[in-house]
mmCIF file of C-alpha atoms in Angstrom:
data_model
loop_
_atom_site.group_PDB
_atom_site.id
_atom_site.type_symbol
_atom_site.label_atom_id
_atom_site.label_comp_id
_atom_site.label_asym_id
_atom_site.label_seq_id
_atom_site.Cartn_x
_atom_site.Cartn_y
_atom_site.Cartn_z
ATOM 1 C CA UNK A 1 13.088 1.200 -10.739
ATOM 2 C CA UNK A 2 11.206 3.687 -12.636
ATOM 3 C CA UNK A 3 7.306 3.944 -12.679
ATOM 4 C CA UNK A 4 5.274 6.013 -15.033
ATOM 5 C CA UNK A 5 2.645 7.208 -13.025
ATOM 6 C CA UNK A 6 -0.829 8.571 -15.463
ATOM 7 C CA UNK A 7 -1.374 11.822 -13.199
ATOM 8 C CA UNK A 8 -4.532 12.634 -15.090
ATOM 9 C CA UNK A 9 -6.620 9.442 -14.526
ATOM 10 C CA UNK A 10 -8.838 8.720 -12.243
ATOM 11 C CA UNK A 11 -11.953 10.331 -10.844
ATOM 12 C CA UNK A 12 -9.436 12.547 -8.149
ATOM 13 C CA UNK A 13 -6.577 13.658 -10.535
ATOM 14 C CA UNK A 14 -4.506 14.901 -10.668
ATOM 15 C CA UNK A 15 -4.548 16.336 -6.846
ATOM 16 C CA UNK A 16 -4.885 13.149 -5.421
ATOM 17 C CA UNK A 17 -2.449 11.120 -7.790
ATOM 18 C CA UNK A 18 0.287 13.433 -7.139
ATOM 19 C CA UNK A 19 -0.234 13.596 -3.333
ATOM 20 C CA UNK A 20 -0.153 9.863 -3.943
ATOM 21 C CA UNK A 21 3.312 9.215 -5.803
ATOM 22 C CA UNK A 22 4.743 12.023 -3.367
ATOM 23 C CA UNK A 23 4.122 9.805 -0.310
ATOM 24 C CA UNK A 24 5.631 6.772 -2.647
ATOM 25 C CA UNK A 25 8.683 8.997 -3.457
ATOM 26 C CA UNK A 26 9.473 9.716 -0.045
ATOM 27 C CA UNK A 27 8.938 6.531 1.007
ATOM 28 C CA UNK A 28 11.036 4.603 -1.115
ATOM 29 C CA UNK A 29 13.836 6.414 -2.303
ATOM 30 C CA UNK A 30 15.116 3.414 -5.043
ATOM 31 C CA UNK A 31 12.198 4.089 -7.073
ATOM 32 C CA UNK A 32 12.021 7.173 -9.717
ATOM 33 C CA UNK A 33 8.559 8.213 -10.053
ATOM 34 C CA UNK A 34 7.164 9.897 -13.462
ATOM 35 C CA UNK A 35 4.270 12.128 -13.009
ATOM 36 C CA UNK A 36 2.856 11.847 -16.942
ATOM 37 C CA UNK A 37 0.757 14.503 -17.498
ATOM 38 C CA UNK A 38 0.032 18.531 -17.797
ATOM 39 C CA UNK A 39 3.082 20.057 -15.507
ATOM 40 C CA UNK A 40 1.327 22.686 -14.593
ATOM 41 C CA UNK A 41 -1.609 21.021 -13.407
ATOM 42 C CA UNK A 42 0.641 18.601 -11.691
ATOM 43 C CA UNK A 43 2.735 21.378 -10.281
ATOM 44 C CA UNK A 44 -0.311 22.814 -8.412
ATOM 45 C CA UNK A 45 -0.274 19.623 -6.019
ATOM 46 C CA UNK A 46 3.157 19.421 -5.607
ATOM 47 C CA UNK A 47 4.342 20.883 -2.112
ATOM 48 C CA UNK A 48 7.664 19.300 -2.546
ATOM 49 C CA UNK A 49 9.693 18.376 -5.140
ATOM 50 C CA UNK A 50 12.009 14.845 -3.964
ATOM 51 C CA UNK A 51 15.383 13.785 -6.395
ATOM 52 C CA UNK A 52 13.071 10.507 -7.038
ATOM 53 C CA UNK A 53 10.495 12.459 -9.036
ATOM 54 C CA UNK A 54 10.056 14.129 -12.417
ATOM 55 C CA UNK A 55 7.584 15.387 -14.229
ATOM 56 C CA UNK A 56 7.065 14.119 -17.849
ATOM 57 C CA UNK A 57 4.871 16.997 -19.863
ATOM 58 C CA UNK A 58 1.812 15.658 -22.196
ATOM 59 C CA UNK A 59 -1.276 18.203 -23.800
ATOM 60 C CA UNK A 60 -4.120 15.571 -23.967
ATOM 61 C CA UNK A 61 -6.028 13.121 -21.385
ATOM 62 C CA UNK A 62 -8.070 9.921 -22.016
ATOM 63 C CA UNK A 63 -11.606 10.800 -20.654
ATOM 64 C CA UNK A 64 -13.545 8.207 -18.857
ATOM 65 C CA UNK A 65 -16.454 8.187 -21.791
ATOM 66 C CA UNK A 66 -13.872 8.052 -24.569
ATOM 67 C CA UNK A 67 -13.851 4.885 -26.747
ATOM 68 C CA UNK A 68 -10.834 2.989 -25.590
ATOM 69 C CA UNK A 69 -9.625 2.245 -29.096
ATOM 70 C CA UNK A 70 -10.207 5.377 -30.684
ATOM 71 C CA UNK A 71 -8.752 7.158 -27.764
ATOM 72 C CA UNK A 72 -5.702 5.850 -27.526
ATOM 73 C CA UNK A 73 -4.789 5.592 -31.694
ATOM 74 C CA UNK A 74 -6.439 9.669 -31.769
ATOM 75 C CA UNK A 75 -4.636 10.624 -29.071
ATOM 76 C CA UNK A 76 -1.191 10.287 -29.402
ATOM 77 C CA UNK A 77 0.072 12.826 -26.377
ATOM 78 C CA UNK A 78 -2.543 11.556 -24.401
ATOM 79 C CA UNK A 79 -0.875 11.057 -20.468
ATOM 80 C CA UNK A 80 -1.534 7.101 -20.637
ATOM 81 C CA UNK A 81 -0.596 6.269 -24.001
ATOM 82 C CA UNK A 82 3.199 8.314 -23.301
ATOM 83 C CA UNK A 83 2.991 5.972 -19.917
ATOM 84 C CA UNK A 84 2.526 3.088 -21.865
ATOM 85 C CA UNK A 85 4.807 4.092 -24.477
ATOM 86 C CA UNK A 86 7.344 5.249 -21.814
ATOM 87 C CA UNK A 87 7.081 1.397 -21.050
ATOM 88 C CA UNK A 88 7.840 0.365 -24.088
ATOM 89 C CA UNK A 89 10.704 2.369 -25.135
ATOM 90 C CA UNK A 90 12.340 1.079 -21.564
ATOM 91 C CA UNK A 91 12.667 4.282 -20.032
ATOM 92 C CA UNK A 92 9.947 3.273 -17.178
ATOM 93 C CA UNK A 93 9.880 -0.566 -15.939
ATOM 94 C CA UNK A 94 6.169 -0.056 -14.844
ATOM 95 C CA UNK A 95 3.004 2.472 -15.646
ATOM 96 C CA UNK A 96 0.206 2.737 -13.157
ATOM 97 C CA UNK A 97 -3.107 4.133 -14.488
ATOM 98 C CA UNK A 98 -6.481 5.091 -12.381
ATOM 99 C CA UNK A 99 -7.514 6.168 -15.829
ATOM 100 C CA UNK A 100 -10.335 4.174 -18.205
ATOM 101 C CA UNK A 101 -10.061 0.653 -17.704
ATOM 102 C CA UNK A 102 -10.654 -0.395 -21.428
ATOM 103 C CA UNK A 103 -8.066 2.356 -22.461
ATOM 104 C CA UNK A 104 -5.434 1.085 -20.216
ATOM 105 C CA UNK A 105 -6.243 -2.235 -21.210
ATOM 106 C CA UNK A 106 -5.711 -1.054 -24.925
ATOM 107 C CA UNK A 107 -2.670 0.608 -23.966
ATOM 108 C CA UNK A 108 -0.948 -2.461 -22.699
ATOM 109 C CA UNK A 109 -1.506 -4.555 -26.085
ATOM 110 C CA UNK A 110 -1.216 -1.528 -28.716
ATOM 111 C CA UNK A 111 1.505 0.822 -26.909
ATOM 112 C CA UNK A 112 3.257 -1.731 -24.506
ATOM 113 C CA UNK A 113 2.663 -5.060 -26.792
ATOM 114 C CA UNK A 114 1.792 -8.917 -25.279
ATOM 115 C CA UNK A 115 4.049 -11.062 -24.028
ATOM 116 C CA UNK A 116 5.286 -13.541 -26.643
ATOM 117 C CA UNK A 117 3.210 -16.658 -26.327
ATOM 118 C CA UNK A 118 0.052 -14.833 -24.416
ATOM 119 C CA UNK A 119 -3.093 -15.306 -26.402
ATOM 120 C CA UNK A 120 -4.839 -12.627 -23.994
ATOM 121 C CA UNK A 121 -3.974 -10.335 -20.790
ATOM 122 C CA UNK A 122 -5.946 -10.603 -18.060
ATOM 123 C CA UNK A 123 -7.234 -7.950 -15.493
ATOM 124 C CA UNK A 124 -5.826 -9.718 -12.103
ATOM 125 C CA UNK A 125 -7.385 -7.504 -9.143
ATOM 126 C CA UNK A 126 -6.925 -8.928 -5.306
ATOM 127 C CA UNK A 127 -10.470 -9.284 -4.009
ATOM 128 C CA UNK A 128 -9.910 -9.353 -0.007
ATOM 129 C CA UNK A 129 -11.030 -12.452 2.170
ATOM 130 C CA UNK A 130 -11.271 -13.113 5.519
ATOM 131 C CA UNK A 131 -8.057 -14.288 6.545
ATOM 132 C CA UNK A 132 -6.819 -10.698 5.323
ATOM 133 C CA UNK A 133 -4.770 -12.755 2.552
ATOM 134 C CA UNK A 134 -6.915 -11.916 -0.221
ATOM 135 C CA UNK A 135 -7.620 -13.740 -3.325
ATOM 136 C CA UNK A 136 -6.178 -12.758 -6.798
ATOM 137 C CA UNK A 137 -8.936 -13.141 -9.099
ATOM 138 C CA UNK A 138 -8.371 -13.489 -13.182
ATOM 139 C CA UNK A 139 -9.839 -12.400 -15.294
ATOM 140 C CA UNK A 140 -11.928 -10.055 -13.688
ATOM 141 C CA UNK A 141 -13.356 -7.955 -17.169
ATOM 142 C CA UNK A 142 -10.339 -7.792 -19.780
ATOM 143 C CA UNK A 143 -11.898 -10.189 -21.740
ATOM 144 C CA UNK A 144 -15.654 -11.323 -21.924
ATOM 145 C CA UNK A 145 -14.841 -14.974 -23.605
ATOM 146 C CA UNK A 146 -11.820 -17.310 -22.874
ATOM 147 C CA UNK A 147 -10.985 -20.733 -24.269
ATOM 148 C CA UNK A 148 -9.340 -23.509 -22.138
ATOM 149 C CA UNK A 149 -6.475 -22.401 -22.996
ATOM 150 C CA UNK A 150 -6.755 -19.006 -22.076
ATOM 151 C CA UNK A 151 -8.283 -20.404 -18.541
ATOM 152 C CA UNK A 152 -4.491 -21.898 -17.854
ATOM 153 C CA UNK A 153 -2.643 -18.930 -19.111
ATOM 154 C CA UNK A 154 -4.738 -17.039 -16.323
ATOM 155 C CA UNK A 155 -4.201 -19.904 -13.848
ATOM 156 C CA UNK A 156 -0.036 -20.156 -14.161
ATOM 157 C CA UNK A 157 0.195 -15.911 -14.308
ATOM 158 C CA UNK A 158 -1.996 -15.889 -11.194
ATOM 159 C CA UNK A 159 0.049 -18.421 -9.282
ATOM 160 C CA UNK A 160 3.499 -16.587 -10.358
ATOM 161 C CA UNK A 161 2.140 -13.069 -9.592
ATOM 162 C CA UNK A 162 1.078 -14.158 -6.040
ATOM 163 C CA UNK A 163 4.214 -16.139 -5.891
ATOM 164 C CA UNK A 164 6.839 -13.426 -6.539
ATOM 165 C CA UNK A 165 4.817 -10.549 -5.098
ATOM 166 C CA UNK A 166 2.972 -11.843 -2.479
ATOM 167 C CA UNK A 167 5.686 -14.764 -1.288
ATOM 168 C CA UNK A 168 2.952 -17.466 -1.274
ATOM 169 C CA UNK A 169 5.442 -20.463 -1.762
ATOM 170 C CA UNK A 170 2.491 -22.791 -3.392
ATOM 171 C CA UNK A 171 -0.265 -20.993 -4.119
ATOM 172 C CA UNK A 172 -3.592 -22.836 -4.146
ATOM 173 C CA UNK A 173 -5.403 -22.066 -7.983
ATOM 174 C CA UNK A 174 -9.260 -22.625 -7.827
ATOM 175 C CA UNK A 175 -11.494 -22.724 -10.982
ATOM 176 C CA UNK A 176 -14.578 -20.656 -10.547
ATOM 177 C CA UNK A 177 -17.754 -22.780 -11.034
ATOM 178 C CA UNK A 178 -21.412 -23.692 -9.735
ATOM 179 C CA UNK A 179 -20.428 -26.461 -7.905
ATOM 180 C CA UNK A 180 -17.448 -28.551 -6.705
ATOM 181 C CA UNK A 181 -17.496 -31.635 -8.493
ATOM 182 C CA UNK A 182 -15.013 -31.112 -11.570
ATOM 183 C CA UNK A 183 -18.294 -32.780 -13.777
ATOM 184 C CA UNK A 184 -20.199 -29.178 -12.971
ATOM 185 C CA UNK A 185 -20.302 -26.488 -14.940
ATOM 186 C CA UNK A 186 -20.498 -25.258 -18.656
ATOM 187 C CA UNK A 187 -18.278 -26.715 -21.669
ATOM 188 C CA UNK A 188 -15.881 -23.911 -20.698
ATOM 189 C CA UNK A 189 -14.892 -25.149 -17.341
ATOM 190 C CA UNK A 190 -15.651 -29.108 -18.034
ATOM 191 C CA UNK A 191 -12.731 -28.286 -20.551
ATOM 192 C CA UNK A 192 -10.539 -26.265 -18.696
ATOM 193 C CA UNK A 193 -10.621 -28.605 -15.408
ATOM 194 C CA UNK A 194 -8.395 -31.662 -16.839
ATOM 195 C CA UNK A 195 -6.201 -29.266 -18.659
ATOM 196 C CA UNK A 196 -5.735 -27.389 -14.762
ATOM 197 C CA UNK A 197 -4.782 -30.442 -13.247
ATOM 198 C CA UNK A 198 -2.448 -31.222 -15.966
ATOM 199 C CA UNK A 199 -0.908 -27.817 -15.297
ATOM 200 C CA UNK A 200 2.631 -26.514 -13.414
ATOM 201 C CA UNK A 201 0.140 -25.216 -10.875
ATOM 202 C CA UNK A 202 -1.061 -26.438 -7.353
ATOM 203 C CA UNK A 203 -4.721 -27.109 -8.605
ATOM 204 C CA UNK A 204 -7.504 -27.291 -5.752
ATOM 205 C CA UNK A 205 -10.612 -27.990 -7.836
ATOM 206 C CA UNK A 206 -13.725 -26.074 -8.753
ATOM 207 C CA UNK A 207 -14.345 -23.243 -6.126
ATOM 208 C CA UNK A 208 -18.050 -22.055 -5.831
ATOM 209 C CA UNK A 209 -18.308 -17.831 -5.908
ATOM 210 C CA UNK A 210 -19.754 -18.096 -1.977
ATOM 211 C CA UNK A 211 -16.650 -19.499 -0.623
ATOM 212 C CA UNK A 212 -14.025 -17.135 -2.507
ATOM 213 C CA UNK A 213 -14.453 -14.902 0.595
ATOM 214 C CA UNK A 214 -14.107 -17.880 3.071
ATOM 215 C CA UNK A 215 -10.007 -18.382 1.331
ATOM 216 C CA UNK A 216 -10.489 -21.546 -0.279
ATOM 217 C CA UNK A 217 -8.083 -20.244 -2.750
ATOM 218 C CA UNK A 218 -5.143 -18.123 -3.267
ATOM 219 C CA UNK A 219 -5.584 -17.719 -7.129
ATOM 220 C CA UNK A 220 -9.423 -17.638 -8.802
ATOM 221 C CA UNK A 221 -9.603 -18.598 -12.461
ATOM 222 C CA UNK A 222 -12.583 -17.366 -14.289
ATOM 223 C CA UNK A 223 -13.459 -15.834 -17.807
ATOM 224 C CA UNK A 224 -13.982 -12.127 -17.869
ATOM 225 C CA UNK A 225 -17.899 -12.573 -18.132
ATOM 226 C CA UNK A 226 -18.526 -14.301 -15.350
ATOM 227 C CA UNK A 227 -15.508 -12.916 -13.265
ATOM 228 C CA UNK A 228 -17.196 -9.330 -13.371
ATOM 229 C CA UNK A 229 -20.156 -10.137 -12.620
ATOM 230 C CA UNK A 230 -18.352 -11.700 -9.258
ATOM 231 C CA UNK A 231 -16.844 -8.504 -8.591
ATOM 232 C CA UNK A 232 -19.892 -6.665 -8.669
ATOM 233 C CA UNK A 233 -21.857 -8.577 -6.916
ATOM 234 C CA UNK A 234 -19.200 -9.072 -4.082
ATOM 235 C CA UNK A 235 -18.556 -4.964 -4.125
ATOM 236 C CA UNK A 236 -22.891 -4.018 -4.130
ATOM 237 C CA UNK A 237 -23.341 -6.780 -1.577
ATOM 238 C CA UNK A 238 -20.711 -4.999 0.445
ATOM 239 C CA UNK A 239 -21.411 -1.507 -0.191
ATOM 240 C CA UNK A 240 -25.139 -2.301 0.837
ATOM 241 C CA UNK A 241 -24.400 -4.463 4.186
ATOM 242 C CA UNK A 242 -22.296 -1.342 5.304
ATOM 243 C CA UNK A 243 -24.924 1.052 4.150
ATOM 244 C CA UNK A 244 -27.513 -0.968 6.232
ATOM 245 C CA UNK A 245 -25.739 -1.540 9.331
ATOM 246 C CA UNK A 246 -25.108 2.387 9.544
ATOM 247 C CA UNK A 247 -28.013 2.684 9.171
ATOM 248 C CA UNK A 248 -29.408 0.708 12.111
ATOM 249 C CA UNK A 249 -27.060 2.054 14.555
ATOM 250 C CA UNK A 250 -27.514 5.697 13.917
ATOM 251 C CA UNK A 251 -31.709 5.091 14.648
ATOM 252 C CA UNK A 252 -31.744 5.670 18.509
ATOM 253 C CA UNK A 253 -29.425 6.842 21.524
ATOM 254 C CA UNK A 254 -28.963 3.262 22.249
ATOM 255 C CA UNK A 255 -28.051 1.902 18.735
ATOM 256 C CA UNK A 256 -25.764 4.876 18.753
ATOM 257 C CA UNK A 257 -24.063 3.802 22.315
ATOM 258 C CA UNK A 258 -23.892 0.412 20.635
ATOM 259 C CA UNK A 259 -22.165 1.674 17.699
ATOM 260 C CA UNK A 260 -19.395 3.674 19.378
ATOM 261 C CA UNK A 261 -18.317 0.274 21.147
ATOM 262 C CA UNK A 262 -18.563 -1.710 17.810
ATOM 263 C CA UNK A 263 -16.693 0.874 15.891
ATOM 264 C CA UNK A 264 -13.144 -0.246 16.338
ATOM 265 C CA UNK A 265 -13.732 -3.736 15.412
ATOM 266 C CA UNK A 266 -16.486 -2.551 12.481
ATOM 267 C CA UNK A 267 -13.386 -0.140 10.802
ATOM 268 C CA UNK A 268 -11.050 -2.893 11.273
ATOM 269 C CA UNK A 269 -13.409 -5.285 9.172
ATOM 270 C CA UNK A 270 -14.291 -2.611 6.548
ATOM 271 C CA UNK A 271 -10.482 -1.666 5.906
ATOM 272 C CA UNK A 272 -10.160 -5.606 5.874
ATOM 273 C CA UNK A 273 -13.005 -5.069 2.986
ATOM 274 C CA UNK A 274 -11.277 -1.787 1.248
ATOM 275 C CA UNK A 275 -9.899 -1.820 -2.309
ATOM 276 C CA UNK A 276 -7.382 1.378 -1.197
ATOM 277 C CA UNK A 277 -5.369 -0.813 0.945
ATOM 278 C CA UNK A 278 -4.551 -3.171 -1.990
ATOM 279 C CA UNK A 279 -3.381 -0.487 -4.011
ATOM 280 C CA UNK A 280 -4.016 -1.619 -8.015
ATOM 281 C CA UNK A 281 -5.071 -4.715 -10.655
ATOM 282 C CA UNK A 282 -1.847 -5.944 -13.047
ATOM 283 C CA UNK A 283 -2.722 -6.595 -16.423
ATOM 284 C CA UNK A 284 -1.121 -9.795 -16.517
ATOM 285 C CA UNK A 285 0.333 -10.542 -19.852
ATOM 286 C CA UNK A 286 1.388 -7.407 -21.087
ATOM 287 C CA UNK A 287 5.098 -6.973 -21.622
ATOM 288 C CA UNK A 288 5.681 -4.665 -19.426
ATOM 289 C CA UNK A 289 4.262 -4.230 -16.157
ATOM 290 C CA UNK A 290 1.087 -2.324 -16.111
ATOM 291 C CA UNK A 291 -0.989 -1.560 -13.028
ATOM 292 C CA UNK A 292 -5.109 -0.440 -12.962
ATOM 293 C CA UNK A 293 -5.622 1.611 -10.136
ATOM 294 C CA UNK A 294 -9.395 2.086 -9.126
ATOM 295 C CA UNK A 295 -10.815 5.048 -10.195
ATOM 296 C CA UNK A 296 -11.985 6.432 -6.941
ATOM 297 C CA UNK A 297 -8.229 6.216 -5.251
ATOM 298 C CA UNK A 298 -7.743 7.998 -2.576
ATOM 299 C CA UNK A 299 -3.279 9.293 -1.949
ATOM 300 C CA UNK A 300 -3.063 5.317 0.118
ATOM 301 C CA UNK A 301 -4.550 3.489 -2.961
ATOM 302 C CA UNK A 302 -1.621 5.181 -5.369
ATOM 303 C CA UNK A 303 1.046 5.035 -2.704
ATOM 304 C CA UNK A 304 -0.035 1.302 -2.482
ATOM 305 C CA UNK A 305 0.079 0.534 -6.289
ATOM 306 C CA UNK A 306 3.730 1.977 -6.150
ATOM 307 C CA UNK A 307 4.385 -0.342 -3.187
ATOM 308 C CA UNK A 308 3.140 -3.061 -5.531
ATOM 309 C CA UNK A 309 4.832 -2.268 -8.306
ATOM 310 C CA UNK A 310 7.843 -2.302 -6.662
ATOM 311 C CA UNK A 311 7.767 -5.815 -4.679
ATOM 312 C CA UNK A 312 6.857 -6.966 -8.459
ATOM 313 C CA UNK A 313 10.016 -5.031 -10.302
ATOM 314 C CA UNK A 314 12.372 -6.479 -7.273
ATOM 315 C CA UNK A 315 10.976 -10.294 -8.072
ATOM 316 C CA UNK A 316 10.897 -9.846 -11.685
ATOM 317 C CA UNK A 317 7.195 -10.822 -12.389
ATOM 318 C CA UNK A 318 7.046 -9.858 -15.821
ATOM 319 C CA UNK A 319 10.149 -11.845 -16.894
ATOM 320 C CA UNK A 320 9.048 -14.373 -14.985
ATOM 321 C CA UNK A 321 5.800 -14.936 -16.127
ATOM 322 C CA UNK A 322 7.526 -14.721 -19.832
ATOM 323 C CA UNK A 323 10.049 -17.179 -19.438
ATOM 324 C CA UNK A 324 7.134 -20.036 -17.991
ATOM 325 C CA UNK A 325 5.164 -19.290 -21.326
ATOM 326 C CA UNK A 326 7.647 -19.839 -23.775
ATOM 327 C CA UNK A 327 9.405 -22.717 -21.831
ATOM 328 C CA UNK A 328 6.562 -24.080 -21.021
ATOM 329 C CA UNK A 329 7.536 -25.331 -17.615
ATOM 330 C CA UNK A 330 8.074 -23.732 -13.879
ATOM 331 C CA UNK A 331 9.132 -24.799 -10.251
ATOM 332 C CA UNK A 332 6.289 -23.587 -8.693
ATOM 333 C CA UNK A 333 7.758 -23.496 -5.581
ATOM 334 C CA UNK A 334 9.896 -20.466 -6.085
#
């Protein structure tokens, strides 16, 4: 299984994506791992040098303020466009990218091309709950509008991604909406909600945005509009309840006494709560797996994409995913 890994992407890299897809390497020694990007800036980071990883040399870098169109037609050697392209020339099964989102996401449809049948990818990050299961949300910003359509494309990728890679024998598909009753909602979801339950899918109904953390769902099905704006909220709300309860307990002696008894169980819920330890986003749809790291990553969030990539390679996601498009039919129970 080879992975094209974009060393220069990401707010850290490439120190902390090589340090990253060294732990990988060593850890799993059926994967080949391609470092894409300046050697001698990769070099620097490299202590070691494992049979399971090489080096592929490129001169230019996507920037995180680039245009993601321009970039990637302009700059041809750039170190996520020759992952991409990698991809599509078959010498790497998978690229994984901590690089600009809209970039990648250009990548995948101009470099690595669409699955036959897809009318758009979608960005399919796992947004944790409280069972520790986590929810795979889609489409979470890859696209701003969706049709009905679209909606089920999103809802039968989601169920085979968490399917093969996640072993969920049936998952449970929710459609993100303001209420419950499948009456709710705009003309978007009023459409898409017959054409779900119609669907090769387990179908649960509407699923309000307050109970995605609760697991009422393995799979969320939203446009890319309204799916960000999720995220954000979910990832502020977080960042500020952690913000305020450190706060709080670093005031007086006592609130600090307090704190070093809580601390166990509060890093146990905030790692429950951390986007490292679920490693990367699939563009789902793309022919070719393609993986969005986040762009802070630390070494765990890169090791864990290549984890994911893997599991997905072993069960054949992509293949998968094409084969229920253009036959238009699945068992989803395997």
């Amino acid at each position: 299984m080879r992975i094209a890994i974009d060393a220069m992407g990401g707010d850290n890299a490439p120190k902390i994506v090589v340090e990253g897809a060294l732990a990988a390497a060593k850890e799993w020694k059926d994967v080949h791992i391609i470092l894409v990007g300046n050697s001698a800036a990769i070099e620097a980071h490299l202590t070691e040098r494992p049979a399971n990883l090489t080096i592929h040399h490129t001169e230019e870098v996507i920037e995180a303020e680039d245009e993601p169109v321009k970039a990637v037609r302009r700059k041809k050697d750039a170190s996520m466009v020759v992952a991409g392209r990698l991809v599509r020339e078959k010498k790497a099964e998978a690229m994984i990218s901590a690089g600009n989102t809209g970039a990648l996401m250009t990548t995948g449809l101009l470099v690595v091309g669409r699955i036959p049948g897809i009318e758009r990818p979608a960005l399919a990050p796992m947004i944790p709950t409280m069972d520790g299961n986590g929810v795979l949300a889609l489409d979470l910003g890859a696209n701003m509008d969706a049709t009905a359509e679209q909606l089920i494309q999103y809802a039968i990728m989601g169920s085979i991604y968490r399917s093969k890679v996640h072993g969920i024998v049936k998952p449970r598909v929710g459609l993100l909406n303001v209420g419950t009753e499948a009456t709710k909602g705009n003309e978007l979801t009023k459409a898409a909600y017959p054409l779900m339950e119609q669907a090769p899918i387990h179908f649960v109904g509407n699923v309000e945005s307050s109970q995605v953390l609760r697991a009422k769902c393995d799979v969320i099905v939203c446009d890319g509009f309204a799916g960000n704006i999720m995220l954000k909220s979910l990832e502020g709300a977080a960042s500020t309840i952690f913000s305020a309860i450190k706060q709080e307990f670093t005031k007086t002696f006592f609130t600090k006494l307090a704190a070093a008894v809580l601390k166990p169980g509060l890093t146990k819920f905030r790692k429950k709560l951390d986007y490292n330890e679920h490693g990367a986003a699939p563009f789902l749809g793309i022919d070719g797996l393609v993986l969005k790291s986040h762009g802070s990553s630390d070494a765990n969030a890169i090791k864990n994409a290549v984890r994911q990539a893997r599991v997905a390679l072993q069960n054949d996601l992509v293949g998968t995913i094409s084969a229920e498009i253009s036959h238009g039919k699945r068992d989803i129970t395997t």
